[in-house]
Amino acid sequence: MKPLKLEMQAFSTYLERTVVDFERLNQAGLYLISGDTGAGKTTLFDAICFALYGEASGSNRSSDVFRSEYAPNDIPTIVELTFMVGGHDYFVHREMAYYSSGKPKPSNDYLMVEDKLTKGKKEVTHAIKELLGVDATQFKQIVMLAQGEFSRLLYASSNDRVKIFRNIFHTKNLQELEDKLKNKDRELEGAVSKKKTELDTLLASLSFNTQEAYNSESLTLIKEHLDKMLDDVNKQDVQRQKQTAEYKEKQDHYFSLKQDNERIDQLEKLKKEQAELLEHQQDIISKSTTISHINKALEILPMEKECQSLSDNVEKLSVEEKMLKATKAQLNEDEKQYQTRLIKQDELKKQSEQLHDTLIQAKRAMNMLEALKESQDAILLHTKSIKQLEEDYQVLEEDIAQKEKRIARDNKVALHQNEEQVNQYNDRKNKIHELADLFDHYNNKVENYYEAHQLYLKTLTSYSELEAYLNKQYALRMQANYGVIAASLKEGEPCPVCGAIHHPHLAKRVDDVLSDEKLAALEKKVTSSKRDVDLKFDEANEKKNAILLTKQEIKRLKDELKIAEELDKDVFIRLLSDITQKKDEAGKSYQESYTHIEYLKKLSSSVAMSQKVLDSSKAKLLAMEKKILSLKSAIEVAKTSIATIKQQYPDIESYSKEHLITLEADYAQIQQDIKAITTMGEKLKRDQAIYETKQQANSINLKAAKEKYDIKKQAFDQSLNERFDSYENYQISKNQQNLLEKMKQEVDDYHMHLKTIQKQLEDNEKLVKGKKKVDLSALEQELHEQELSNKEMDERYYALKNSYESANNIYKKMIKIEKDNARLLKDYQLYHNLMIATTGKNNANKISFERFVLASYFENIISFANIELSMLTSGRYEFKRRQEAKGNGGQGLDLEILDYESGTYRDVKSLSGGESFKASLALALGLSTMIQNYTGGIELNTLFIDEGFGTLDDESLSQAIDVLMKLRETDKVIGIISHVGELKNRIESGIIVRKGERGSQLTVTA
């Protein structure tokens, strides 16, 4: 993420709209933010953090203090940030607006990239978090090292570092895997217990059960009892079916006699119903006659309707004929008006042609007028350019004269400096003797240190081999856990760690792993070896300190004598010999002569460079002279063009755009009038043609309609006379047509009913012929007694059968539950082993799978950070990840410092203020480098530092600046807030913030 532009309004100390162009600062790579105390330097970082996450850069400041104290309620607080991620530009807008009463309005925050817009405070913050891959807290610890929080990442606990690295390295899925396995383990354990309870409950529900709890023999005992029950059920069923057959035989005989009695009764009832129907026969005959008359009326009814329709059509055509006569009168009136306007059309055409010629002439004149103005403007522009070139020409002449004087002056300075260097080394000889004695003492101390250092290295090698072997055993223990997981994987089923369904490279199971006792003994041996390393380091370091003191004294004398070469006896002999030989020549040495010659070479090169600049300036002067002549020639061409235009159009100055617009409007109006007359004539012709067509068609249609009506009316009258005595009788029958269907239905129903009864009489007489009614009461009593006996037997049978089926269903359920329980138990054992492996409960250090992965990433971060820390501390300190455990959890990401001067491991909290700043800076840079090189999905190539440099001494400050300057080569951008003067001298680009009466102002320098 790189900021490109920041805009603020009514934000903290910035009342007016303030813009910071970071693109210029990004090109520099390293820039400084300086200014008055309290002017608003840290506010710039607050604005960036507020734009991204809606909160301040420091945890001790909240976003509700961002409102400028100078801002009235009608001016909203606005922060806008344009930044780049992954080659794309993003624009985020944060706003805090207020009503006139001072009450805050709803937020108007949004994020925009290309054509995609995200709105809402929470939505924007969530989108930024997804984009950058870190939340506000992680962003402040990694990218924005705010005032008072510089060392929070350094001092973070192991658990806090897990939270920071989880989002950065996307290991949340590993944590979720651990949680899922824990939940699955608890779920399966509960399911197994539940199945056992279900089996006990079902066993207790069996009436014949004699066991207290379910065991492996329960199902066999239940099956034996069920087989015995089934045999009893079958025996009772045979007896029940025999008794049922006897009952059915008696029942069939009873129903046969009962049916004969019912048919005899039905025969008497049908005879009575037939007599009643015959009494209504005359009424049915009358209705049949009426139906015949209605049908005749319906036969000629369509003819009557057709005659009525033809009559209506004749009436309609007659009305249209009257309307056409009125249309003819209106057309005659329109013809008179058209002839009157046609006379004026010729006059309008003549006016149009005259205006068209005038308009063309005016347009040509206007074009010439524009050309005239362009020529006049060109003369003014060329005249101004000539004046500017003449002024530049004069300035360049003066600059050339000054450079020629400076070249002459530099030659004099060189001669003067050469004379001053003659008498600089008068006491050189005595100091060389002193340096030779000190050099002998230094060599003796180096030999003593070398022996002690070799002994330290030998002890350190032994310790490193033991430590490497211990780490290898830790890795084998973890690999053994993964081998357990891999052994349970099946092709096509998802891996619980990565989710893949194909497993081409399974982790191999490792059996050769040290026991817990042997591993503990190895850990003690490593600790003892480390104590030996520390002791030997202290002895070697003491001798090293003595060497450093002597070396510093030698360096002081070498610097004072200006001896750059490495010292030995030959050097001392040569130096003393040179001084003795050249004592008469004022103590010049070979080294002084060599230095003077090199200086003169550089001075000569400087003179040559100045001469090149002078020659270049003279060439520019000659080019200016040519440019002036070219512009004067262009002015003469423009003047000639103006004279030609005025000769062709003497009155051209009188033309204007307003006159041209008036002519065009007049011409357009005449054209419109001519078109209106033409349109009127065309419409009149169309209307006349339409009238003639309609009038002719209507006359023909009216005649044909009358003739057709007369024919149809005659045919209707003839049909009416054939069917009815009078028109009134026809009307009566026609009006009764709504009763036709009802009367038809009544007649049809009567005949159908009569026919049905006659058929039933014939059938019943045949069935009961020769039979008489029988008394059935004795037979009914016998059947009733037999039915009660059957019912009692059924009840006994179904009670036994239901008891068997219920017990058998329970037995089947128990079989199913037993199978399910066996499957669940197998799954439980698998997931329980996986849960133990991923949570670290089966390894000595109790390190979970996620912490093991993050520890690997942390080792890489420490490797990158140690490169920077070595430069910042001259190789004194080195980060180490703490190996030994503290408790049963929350370990694996603890940090400590190896101090090479004392040879001991130290807690990071024991560092001084300046040392903790260096360590924090190195760790932040290491994390940033790790993210840039390994994660790919997170792009954090910007680092902001707020203070902290004031705790450094001069040498440490110089080292820190060198490290930061080097980072520019890796496309990293670093912004620093500081009051340290050395930073201002070393860093040219930056932002200067100043206080004002109503807010702060800033200036960007790059």
mmCIF file of N, CA, C and O in Angstrom, residues 402 664 786 940:
data_model
loop_
_atom_site.group_PDB
_atom_site.id
_atom_site.type_symbol
_atom_site.label_atom_id
_atom_site.label_comp_id
_atom_site.label_asym_id
_atom_site.label_seq_id
_atom_site.Cartn_x
_atom_site.Cartn_y
_atom_site.Cartn_z
ATOM 1 N N GLN A 402 30.250 35.740 -16.441
ATOM 2 C CA GLN A 402 30.522 35.348 -15.052
ATOM 3 C C GLN A 402 31.256 34.011 -14.993
ATOM 4 O O GLN A 402 32.168 33.830 -14.173
ATOM 5 N N GLU A 664 -29.758 34.723 -41.458
ATOM 6 C CA GLU A 664 -30.116 33.296 -41.454
ATOM 7 C C GLU A 664 -31.543 33.083 -40.967
ATOM 8 O O GLU A 664 -32.279 32.244 -41.490
ATOM 9 N N GLN A 786 -72.533 -65.984 17.263
ATOM 10 C CA GLN A 786 -71.289 -66.416 16.603
ATOM 11 C C GLN A 786 -70.329 -65.233 16.412
ATOM 12 O O GLN A 786 -69.103 -65.363 16.557
ATOM 13 N N LEU A 940 2.303 -4.400 1.729
ATOM 14 C CA LEU A 940 2.535 -3.337 2.712
ATOM 15 C C LEU A 940 3.965 -2.840 2.530
ATOM 16 O O LEU A 940 4.867 -3.229 3.263
#
